[in-house]
PDB file of C-alpha atoms in Angstrom:
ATOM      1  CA  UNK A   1       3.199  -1.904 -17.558  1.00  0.00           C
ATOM      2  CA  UNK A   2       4.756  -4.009 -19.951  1.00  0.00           C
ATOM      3  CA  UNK A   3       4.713  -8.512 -19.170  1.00  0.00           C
ATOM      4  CA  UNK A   4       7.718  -9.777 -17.945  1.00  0.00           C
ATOM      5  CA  UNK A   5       7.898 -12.614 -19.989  1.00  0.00           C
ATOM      6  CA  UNK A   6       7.322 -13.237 -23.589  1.00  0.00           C
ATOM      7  CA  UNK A   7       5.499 -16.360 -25.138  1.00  0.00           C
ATOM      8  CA  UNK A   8       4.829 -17.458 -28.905  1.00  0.00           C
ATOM      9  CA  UNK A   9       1.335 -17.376 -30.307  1.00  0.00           C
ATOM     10  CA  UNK A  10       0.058 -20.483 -28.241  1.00  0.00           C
ATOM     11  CA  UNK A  11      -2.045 -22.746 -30.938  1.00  0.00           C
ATOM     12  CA  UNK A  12      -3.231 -25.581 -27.984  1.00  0.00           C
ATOM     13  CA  UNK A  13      -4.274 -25.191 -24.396  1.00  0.00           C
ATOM     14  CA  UNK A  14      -1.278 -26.352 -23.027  1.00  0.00           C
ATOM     15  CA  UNK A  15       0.788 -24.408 -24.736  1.00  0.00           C
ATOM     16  CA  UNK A  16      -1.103 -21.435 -22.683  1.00  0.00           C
ATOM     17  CA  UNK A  17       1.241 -19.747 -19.900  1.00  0.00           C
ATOM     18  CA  UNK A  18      -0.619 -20.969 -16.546  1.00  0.00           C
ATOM     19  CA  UNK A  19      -2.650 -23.509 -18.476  1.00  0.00           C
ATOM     20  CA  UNK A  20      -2.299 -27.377 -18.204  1.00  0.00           C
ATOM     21  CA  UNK A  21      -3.063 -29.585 -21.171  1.00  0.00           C
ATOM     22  CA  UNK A  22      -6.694 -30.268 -19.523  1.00  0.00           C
ATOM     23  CA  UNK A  23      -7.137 -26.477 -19.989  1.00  0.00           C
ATOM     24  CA  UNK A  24      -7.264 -25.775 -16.619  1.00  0.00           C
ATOM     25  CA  UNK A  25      -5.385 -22.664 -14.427  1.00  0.00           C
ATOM     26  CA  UNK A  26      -1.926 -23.675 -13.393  1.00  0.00           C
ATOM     27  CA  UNK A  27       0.951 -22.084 -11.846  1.00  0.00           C
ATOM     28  CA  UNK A  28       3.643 -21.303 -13.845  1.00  0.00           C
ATOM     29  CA  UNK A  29       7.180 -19.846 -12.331  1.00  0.00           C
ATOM     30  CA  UNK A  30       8.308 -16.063 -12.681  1.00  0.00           C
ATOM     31  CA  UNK A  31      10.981 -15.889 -10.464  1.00  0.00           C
ATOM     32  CA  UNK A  32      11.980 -14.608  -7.300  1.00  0.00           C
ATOM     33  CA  UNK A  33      12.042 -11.387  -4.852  1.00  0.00           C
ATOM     34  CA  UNK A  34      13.123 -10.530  -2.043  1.00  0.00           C
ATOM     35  CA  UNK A  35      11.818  -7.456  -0.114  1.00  0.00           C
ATOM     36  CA  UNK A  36      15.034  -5.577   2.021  1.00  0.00           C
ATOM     37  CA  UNK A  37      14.658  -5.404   5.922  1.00  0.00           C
ATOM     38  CA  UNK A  38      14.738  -1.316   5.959  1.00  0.00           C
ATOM     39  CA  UNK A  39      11.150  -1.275   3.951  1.00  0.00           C
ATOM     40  CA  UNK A  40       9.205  -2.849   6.814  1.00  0.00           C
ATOM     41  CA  UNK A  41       5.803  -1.627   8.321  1.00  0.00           C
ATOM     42  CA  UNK A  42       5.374  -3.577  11.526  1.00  0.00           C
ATOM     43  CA  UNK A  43       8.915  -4.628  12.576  1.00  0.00           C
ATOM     44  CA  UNK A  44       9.449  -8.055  11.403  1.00  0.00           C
ATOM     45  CA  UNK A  45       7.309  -7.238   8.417  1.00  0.00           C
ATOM     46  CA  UNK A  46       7.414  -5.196   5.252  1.00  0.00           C
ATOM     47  CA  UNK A  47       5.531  -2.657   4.677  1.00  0.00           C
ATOM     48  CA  UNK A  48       1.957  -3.320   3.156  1.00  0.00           C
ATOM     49  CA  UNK A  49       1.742  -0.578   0.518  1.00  0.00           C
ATOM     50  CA  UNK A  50       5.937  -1.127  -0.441  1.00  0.00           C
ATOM     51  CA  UNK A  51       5.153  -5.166  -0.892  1.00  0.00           C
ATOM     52  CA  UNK A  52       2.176  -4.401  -2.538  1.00  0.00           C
ATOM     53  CA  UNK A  53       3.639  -2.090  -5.147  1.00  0.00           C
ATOM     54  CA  UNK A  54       6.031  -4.927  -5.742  1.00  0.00           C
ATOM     55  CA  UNK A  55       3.434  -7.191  -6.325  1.00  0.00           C
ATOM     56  CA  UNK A  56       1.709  -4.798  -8.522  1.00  0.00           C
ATOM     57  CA  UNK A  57       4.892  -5.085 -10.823  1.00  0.00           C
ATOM     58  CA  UNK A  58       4.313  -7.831 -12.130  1.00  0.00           C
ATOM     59  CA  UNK A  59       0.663  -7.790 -13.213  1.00  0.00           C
ATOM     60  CA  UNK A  60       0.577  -6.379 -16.890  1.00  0.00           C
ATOM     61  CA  UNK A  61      -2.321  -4.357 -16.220  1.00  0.00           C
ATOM     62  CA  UNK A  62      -3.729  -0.292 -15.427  1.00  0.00           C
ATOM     63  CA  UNK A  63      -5.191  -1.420 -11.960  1.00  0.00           C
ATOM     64  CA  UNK A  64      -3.707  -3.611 -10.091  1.00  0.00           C
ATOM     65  CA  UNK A  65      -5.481  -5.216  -7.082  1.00  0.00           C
ATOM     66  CA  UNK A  66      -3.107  -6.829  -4.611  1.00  0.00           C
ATOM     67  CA  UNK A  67      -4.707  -9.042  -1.484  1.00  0.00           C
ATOM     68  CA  UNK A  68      -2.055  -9.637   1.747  1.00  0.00           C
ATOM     69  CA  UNK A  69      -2.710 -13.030   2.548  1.00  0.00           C
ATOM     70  CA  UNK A  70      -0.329 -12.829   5.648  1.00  0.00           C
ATOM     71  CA  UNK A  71       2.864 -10.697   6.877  1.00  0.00           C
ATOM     72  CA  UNK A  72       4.944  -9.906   4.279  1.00  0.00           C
ATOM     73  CA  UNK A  73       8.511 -11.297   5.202  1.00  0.00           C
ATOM     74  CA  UNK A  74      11.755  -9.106   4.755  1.00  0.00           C
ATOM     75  CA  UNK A  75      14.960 -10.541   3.564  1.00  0.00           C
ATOM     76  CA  UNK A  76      13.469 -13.620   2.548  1.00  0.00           C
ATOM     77  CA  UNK A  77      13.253 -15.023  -1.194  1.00  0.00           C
ATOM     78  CA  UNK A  78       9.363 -14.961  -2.498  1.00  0.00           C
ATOM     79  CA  UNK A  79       8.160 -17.441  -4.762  1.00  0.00           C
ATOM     80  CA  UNK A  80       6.450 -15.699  -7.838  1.00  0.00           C
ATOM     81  CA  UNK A  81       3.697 -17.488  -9.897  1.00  0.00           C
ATOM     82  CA  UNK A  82       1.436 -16.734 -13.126  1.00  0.00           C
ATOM     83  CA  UNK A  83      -1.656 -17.652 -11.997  1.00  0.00           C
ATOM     84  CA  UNK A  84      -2.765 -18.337 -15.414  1.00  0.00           C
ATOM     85  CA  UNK A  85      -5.531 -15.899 -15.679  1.00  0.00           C
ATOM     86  CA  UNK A  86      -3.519 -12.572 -15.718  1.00  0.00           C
ATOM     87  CA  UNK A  87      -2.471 -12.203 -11.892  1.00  0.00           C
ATOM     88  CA  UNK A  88       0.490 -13.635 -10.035  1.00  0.00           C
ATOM     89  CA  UNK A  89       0.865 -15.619  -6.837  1.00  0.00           C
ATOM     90  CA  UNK A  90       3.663 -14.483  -4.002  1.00  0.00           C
ATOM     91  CA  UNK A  91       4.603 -17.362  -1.880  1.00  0.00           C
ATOM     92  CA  UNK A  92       7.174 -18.545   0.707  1.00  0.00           C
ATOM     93  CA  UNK A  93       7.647 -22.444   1.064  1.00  0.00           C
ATOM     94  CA  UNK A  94       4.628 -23.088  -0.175  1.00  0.00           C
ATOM     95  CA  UNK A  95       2.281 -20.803   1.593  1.00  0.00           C
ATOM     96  CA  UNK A  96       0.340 -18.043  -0.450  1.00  0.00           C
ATOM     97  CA  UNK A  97       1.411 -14.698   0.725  1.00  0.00           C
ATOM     98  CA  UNK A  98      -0.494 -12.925  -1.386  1.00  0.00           C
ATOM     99  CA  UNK A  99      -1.967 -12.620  -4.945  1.00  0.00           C
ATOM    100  CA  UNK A 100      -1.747  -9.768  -7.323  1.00  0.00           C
ATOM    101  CA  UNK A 101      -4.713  -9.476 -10.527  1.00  0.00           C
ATOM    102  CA  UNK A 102      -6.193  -7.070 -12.814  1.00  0.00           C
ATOM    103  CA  UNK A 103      -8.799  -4.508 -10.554  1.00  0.00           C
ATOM    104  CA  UNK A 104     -10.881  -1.906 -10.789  1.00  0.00           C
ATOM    105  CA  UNK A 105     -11.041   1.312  -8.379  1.00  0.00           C
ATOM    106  CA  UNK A 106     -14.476   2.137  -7.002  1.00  0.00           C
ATOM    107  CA  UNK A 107     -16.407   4.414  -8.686  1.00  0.00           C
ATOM    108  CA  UNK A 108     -16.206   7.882  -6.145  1.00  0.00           C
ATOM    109  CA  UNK A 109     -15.433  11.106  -6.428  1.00  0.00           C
ATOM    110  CA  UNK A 110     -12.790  12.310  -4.501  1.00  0.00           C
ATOM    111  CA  UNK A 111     -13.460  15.254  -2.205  1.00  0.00           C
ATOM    112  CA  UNK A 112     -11.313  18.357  -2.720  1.00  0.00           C
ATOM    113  CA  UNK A 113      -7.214  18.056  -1.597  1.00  0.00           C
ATOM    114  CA  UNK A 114      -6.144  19.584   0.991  1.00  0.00           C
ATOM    115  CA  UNK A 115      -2.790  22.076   0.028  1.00  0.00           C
ATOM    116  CA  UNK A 116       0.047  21.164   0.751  1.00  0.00           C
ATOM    117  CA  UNK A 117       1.052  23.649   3.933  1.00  0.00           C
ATOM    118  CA  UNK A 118      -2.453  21.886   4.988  1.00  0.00           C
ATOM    119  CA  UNK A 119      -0.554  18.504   4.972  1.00  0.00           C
ATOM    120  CA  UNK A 120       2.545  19.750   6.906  1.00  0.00           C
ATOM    121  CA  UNK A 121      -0.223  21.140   9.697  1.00  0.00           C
ATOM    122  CA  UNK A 122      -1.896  17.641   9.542  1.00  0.00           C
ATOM    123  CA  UNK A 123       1.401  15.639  10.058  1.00  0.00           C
ATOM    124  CA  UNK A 124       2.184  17.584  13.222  1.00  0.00           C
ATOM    125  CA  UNK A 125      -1.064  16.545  14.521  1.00  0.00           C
ATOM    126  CA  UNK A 126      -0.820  12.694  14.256  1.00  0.00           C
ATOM    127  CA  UNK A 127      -1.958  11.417  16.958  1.00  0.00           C
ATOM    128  CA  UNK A 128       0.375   8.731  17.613  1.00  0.00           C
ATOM    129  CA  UNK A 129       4.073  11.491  17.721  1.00  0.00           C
ATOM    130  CA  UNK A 130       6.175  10.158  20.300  1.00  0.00           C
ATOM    131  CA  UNK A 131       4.119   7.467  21.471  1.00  0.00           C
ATOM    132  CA  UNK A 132       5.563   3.494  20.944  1.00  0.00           C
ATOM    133  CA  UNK A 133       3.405   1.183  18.806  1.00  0.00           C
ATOM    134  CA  UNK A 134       3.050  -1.705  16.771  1.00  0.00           C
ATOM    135  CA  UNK A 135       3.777   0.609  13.804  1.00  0.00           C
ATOM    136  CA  UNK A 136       5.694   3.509  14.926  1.00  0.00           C
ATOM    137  CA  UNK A 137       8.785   2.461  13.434  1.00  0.00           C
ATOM    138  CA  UNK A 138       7.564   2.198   9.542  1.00  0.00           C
ATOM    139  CA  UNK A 139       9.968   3.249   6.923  1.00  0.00           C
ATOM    140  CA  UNK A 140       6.841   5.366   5.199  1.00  0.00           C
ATOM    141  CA  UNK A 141       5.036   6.574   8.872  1.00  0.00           C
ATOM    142  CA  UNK A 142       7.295   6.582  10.952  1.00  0.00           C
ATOM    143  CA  UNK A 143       7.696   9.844  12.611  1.00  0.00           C
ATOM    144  CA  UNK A 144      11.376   9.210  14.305  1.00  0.00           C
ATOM    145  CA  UNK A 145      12.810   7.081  11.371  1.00  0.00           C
ATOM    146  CA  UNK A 146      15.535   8.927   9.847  1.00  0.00           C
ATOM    147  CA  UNK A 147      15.481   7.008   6.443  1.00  0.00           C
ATOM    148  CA  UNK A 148      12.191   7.043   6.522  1.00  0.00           C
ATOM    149  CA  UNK A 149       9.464   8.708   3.874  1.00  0.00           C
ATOM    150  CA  UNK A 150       7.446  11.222   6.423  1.00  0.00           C
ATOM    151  CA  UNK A 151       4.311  10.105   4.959  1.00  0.00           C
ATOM    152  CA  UNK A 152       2.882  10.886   8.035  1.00  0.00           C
ATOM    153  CA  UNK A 153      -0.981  11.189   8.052  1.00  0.00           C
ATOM    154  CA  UNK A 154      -2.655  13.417  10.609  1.00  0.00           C
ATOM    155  CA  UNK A 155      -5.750  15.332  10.671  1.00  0.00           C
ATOM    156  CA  UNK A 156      -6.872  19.056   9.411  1.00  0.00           C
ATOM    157  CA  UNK A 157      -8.978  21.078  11.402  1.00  0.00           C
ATOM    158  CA  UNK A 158     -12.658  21.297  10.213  1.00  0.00           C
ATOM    159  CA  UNK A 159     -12.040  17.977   8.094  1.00  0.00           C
ATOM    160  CA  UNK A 160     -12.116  15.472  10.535  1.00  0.00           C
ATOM    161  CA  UNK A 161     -13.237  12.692   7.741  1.00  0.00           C
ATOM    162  CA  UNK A 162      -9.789  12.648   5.897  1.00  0.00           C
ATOM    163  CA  UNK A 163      -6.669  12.051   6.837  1.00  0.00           C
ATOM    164  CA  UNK A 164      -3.591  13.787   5.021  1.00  0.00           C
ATOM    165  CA  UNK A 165      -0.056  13.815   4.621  1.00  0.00           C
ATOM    166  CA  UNK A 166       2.743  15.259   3.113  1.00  0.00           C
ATOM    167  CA  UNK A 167       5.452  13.601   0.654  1.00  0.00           C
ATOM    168  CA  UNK A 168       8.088  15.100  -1.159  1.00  0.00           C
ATOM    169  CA  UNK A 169       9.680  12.639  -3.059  1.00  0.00           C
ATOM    170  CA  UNK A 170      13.582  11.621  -1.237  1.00  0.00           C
ATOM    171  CA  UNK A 171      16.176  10.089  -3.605  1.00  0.00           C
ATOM    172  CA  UNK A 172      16.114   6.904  -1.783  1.00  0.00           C
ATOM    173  CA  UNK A 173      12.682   5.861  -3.373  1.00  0.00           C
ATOM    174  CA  UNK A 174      13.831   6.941  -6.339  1.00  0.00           C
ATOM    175  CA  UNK A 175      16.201   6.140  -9.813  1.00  0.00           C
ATOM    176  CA  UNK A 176      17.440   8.695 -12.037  1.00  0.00           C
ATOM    177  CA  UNK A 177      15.176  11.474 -10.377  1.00  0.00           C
ATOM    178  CA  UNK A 178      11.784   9.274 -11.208  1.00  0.00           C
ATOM    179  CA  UNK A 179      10.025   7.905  -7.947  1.00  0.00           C
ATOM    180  CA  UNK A 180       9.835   3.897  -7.690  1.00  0.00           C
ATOM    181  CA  UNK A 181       6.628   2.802  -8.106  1.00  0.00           C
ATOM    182  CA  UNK A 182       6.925   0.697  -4.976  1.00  0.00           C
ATOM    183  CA  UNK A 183       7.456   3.882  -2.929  1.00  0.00           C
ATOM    184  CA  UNK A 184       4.274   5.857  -5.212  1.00  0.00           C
ATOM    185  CA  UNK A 185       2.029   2.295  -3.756  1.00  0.00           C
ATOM    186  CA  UNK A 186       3.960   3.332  -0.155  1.00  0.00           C
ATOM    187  CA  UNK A 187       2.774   6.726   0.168  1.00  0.00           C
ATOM    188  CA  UNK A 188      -0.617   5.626  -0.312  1.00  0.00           C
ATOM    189  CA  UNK A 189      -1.022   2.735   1.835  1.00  0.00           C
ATOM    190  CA  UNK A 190      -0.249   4.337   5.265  1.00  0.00           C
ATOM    191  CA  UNK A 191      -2.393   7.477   4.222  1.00  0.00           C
ATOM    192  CA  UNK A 192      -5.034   5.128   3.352  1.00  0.00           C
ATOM    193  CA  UNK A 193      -5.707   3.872   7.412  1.00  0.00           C
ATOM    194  CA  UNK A 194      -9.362   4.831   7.777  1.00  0.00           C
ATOM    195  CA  UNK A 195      -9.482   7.803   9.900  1.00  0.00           C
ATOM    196  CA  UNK A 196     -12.057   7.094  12.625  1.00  0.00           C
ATOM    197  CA  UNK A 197      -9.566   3.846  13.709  1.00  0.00           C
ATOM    198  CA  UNK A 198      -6.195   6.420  14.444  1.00  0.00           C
ATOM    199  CA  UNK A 199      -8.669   8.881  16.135  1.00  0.00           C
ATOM    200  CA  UNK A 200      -9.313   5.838  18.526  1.00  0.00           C
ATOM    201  CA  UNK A 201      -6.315   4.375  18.589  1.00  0.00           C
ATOM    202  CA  UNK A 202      -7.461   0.763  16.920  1.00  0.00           C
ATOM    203  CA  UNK A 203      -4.905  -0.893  15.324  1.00  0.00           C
ATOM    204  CA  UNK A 204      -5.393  -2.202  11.799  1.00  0.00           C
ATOM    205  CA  UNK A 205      -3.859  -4.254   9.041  1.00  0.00           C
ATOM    206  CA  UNK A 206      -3.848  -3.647   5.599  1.00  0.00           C
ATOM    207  CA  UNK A 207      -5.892  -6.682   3.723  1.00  0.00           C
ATOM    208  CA  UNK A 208      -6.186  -5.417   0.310  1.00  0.00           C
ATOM    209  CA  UNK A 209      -4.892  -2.689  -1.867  1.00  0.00           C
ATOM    210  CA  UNK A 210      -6.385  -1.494  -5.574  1.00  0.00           C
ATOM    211  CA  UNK A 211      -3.803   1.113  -7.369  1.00  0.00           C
ATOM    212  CA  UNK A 212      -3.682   3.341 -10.415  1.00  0.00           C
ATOM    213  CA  UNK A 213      -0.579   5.287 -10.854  1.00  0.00           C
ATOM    214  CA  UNK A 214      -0.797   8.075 -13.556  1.00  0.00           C
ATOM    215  CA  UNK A 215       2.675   9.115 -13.392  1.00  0.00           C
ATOM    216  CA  UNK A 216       5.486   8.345 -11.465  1.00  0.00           C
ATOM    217  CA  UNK A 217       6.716  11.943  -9.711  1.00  0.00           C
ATOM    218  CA  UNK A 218      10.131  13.417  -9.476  1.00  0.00           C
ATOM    219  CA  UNK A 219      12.749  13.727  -6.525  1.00  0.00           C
ATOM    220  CA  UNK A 220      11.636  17.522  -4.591  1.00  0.00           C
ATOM    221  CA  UNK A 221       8.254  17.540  -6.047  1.00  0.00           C
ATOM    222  CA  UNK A 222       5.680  18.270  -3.214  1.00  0.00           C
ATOM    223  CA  UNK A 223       2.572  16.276  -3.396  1.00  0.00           C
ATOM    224  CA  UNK A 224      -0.124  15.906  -0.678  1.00  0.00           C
ATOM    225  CA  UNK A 225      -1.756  12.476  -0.106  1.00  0.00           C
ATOM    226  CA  UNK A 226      -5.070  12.238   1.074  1.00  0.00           C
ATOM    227  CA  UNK A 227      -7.533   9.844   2.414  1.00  0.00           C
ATOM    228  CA  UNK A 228     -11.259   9.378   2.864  1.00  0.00           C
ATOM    229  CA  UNK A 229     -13.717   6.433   4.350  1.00  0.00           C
ATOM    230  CA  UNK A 230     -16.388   5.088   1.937  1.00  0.00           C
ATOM    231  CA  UNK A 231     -17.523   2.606   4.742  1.00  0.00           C
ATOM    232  CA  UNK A 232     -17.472   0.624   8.258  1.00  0.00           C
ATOM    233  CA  UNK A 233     -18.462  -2.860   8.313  1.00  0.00           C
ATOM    234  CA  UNK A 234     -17.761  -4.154  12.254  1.00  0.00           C
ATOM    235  CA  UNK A 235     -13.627  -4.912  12.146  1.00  0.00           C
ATOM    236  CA  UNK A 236     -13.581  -3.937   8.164  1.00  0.00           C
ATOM    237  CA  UNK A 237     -12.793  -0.418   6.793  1.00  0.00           C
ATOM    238  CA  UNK A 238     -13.514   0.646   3.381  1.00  0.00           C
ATOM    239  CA  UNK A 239     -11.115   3.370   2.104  1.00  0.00           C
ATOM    240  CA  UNK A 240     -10.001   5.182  -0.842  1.00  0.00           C
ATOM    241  CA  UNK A 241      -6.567   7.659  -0.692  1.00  0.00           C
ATOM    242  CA  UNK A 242      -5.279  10.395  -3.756  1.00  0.00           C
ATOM    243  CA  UNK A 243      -2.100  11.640  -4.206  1.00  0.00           C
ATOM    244  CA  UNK A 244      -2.031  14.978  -6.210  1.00  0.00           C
ATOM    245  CA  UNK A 245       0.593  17.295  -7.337  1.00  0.00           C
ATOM    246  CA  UNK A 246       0.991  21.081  -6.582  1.00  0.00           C
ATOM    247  CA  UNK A 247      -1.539  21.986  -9.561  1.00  0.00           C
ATOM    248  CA  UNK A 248      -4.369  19.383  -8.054  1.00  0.00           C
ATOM    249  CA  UNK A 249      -3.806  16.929 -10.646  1.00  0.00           C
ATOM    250  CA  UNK A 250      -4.426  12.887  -9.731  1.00  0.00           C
ATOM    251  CA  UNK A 251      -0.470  11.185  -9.809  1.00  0.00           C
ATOM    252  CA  UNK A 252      -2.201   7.890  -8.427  1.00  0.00           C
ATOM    253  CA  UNK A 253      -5.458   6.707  -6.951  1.00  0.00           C
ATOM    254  CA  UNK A 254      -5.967   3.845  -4.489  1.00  0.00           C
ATOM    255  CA  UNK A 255      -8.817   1.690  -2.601  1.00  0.00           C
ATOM    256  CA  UNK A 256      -7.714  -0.154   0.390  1.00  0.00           C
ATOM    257  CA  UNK A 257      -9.826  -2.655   2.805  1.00  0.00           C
ATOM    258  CA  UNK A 258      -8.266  -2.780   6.453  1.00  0.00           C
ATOM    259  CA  UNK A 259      -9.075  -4.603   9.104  1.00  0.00           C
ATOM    260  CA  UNK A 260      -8.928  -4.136  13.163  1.00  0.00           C
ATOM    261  CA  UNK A 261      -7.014  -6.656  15.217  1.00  0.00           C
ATOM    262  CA  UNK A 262     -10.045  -8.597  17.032  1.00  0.00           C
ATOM    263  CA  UNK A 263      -8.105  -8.434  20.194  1.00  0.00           C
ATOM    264  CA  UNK A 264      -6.805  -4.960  20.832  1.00  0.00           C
ATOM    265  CA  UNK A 265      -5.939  -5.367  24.582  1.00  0.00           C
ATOM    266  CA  UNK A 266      -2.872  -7.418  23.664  1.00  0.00           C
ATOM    267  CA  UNK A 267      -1.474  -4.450  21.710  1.00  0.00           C
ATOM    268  CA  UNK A 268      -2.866  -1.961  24.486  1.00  0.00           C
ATOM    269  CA  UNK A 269       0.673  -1.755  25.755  1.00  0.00           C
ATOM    270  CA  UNK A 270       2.432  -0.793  22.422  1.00  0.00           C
ATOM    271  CA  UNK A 271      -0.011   2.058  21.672  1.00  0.00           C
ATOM    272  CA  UNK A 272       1.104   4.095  25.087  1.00  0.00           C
TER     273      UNK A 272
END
C-alpha cells in the first residue's frame, strides 16, 4: 500500500512527519472518515473487521496490526493521526478509538481448508440461525440481513476446532469487479471468533486484528474462510483465520485476539 501523503527529504527533526522539534513522537493530522451505518457489527457499532480494514488503509505497510480501543461509531467523522512512528491514530473528540501500525502474523501453519461445499454445510450449522443476539444483525454474519455478506461461520463435522464459512464476493463490497479491502478484513474478522466461545454461546469482542492480504478477489469468485484457535488465556482468545481461493491458494491471512464480556448474564437475554 502506497502513503497517503507525500513529504520532502526532511534534513532536521522537526521537519519529520509526527516529530516535534525536541525529536519526540507527535501527532500529525491525516484527515477524516466516516464509517456508514449499514457496515455495523453490534447495532450501534461498526463492524470490527470492516473498521479495521479501514484503519489498515492507511498504514503504508504488508501487515497491518489494528487494536479497537472502544466501539467503533457509525456515521460519525473519525479523527485520523500519524503517529509519527509509521502507524496512525483513529479518534473521536479526543478519545483514541483505535490505533493502526506495522505487524507481524504469528508464525503457524495453517491446517488444511475445508472445500468450499464444506463451508456451505458449516454455515447451515451455526449455531446461533434464528436466534436474537447482540450480533445477529451484522452486515458480514448476519444470517437474516439481506445486504448482508453471508460470512456466516459454522462448524464441519469431524473438525470441531475450526470454524468455516463461505464468501463469494457480492458487488456491494466491491469496485470495478475487485473486492474492497475493507470487506477482504470483513470476511475475516467474524470467521476469526474462536470456536469453543460460539459452541458455548459466550459472547466476545474483537480487541485486535493482524492482516495480510495477498490479493484482493473478484465479484462471483468462491472462497472459503477458515478459522483455528492457537490459545485460551481466561476471557482472552488467541486466533488465526485464512481465506483461500478455489485452487487452495492464501488471498489473505489474519490473527485476531478476542475477548469474552466479563458479565455474560446481562446479555443472557439477547442470545435466546
Amino acid at each position: 500500500m502506497r502513503s497517503l501523503l507525500s513529504y520532502p527529504t526532511p534534513t532536521h527533526a522537526s521537519d519529520l512527519p509526527g516529530i516535534d522539534p525536541a525529536g519526540n513522537p507527535s501527532h500529525a493530522p491525516i484527515g477524516g472518515l466516516l464509517i456508514e451505518s449499514r457496515l455495523n457489527g453490534p447495532r450501534r457499532s461498526a463492524n470490527g473487521g470492516f473498521a479495521a480494514g479501514t484503519f489498515a488503509r492507511h498504514v503504508d505497510a504488508d501487515v497491518v496490526t489494528v487494536v479497537l480501543r472502544r466501539p467503533v461509531p457509525v456515521n460519525r467523522t473519525l479523527a485520523v493521526e500519524h503517529d509519527g512512528r509509521g502507524g496512525c491514530v483513529i479518534s473521536r473528540r479526543g478519545r483514541t478509538v483505535a490505533l493502526a501500525r506495522p505487524g507481524h502474523l504469528a508464525d503457524a501453519e495453517a491446517p488444511a481448508s475445508p472445500s468450499f461445499d464444506e463451508a456451505l454445510e458449516a454455515r447451515s450449522r451455526h449455531p446461533l440461525t434464528g436466534v436474537r443476539h447482540a450480533l445477529s444483525d451484522c452486515v458480514v454474519c448476519g444470517p437474516a440481513r439481506a445486504d448482508g455478506m453471508r460470512v456466516t461461520p459454522g462448524f464441519v463435522p469431524e473438525r470441531p476446532e475450526l470454524l468455516v464459512a463461505p464468501w463469494q464476493v457480492g458487488s456491494a463490497e466491491s469496485t470495478a469487479g475487485i473486492a474492497h479491502l475493507r470487506a477482504v478484513w470483513a470476511a475475516m474478522d467474524c470467521t476469526s471468533f474462536p470456536a469453543s466461545a460460539l459452541r458455548e454461546r459466550r459472547l466476545c469482542l474483537l480487541g485486535t486484528m493482524t492482516a495480510k492480504v495477498e490479493r484482493r478477489p473478484r465479484v462471483g469468485e468462491r472462497l472459503v474462510v477458515y478459522s483455528w484457535t492457537r490459545g485460551e488465556y481466561g476471557r482472552r482468545y488467541e486466533t488465526s483465520v485464512a481465506l483461500v481461493d478455489r485452487a487452495g491458494d492464501t488471498v489473505a491471512r489474519a490473527d485476531a485476539t478476542w475477548v469474552a464480556l466479563e458479565h455474560q448474564r446481562l446479555h443472557a437475554l439477547l442470545m435466546r
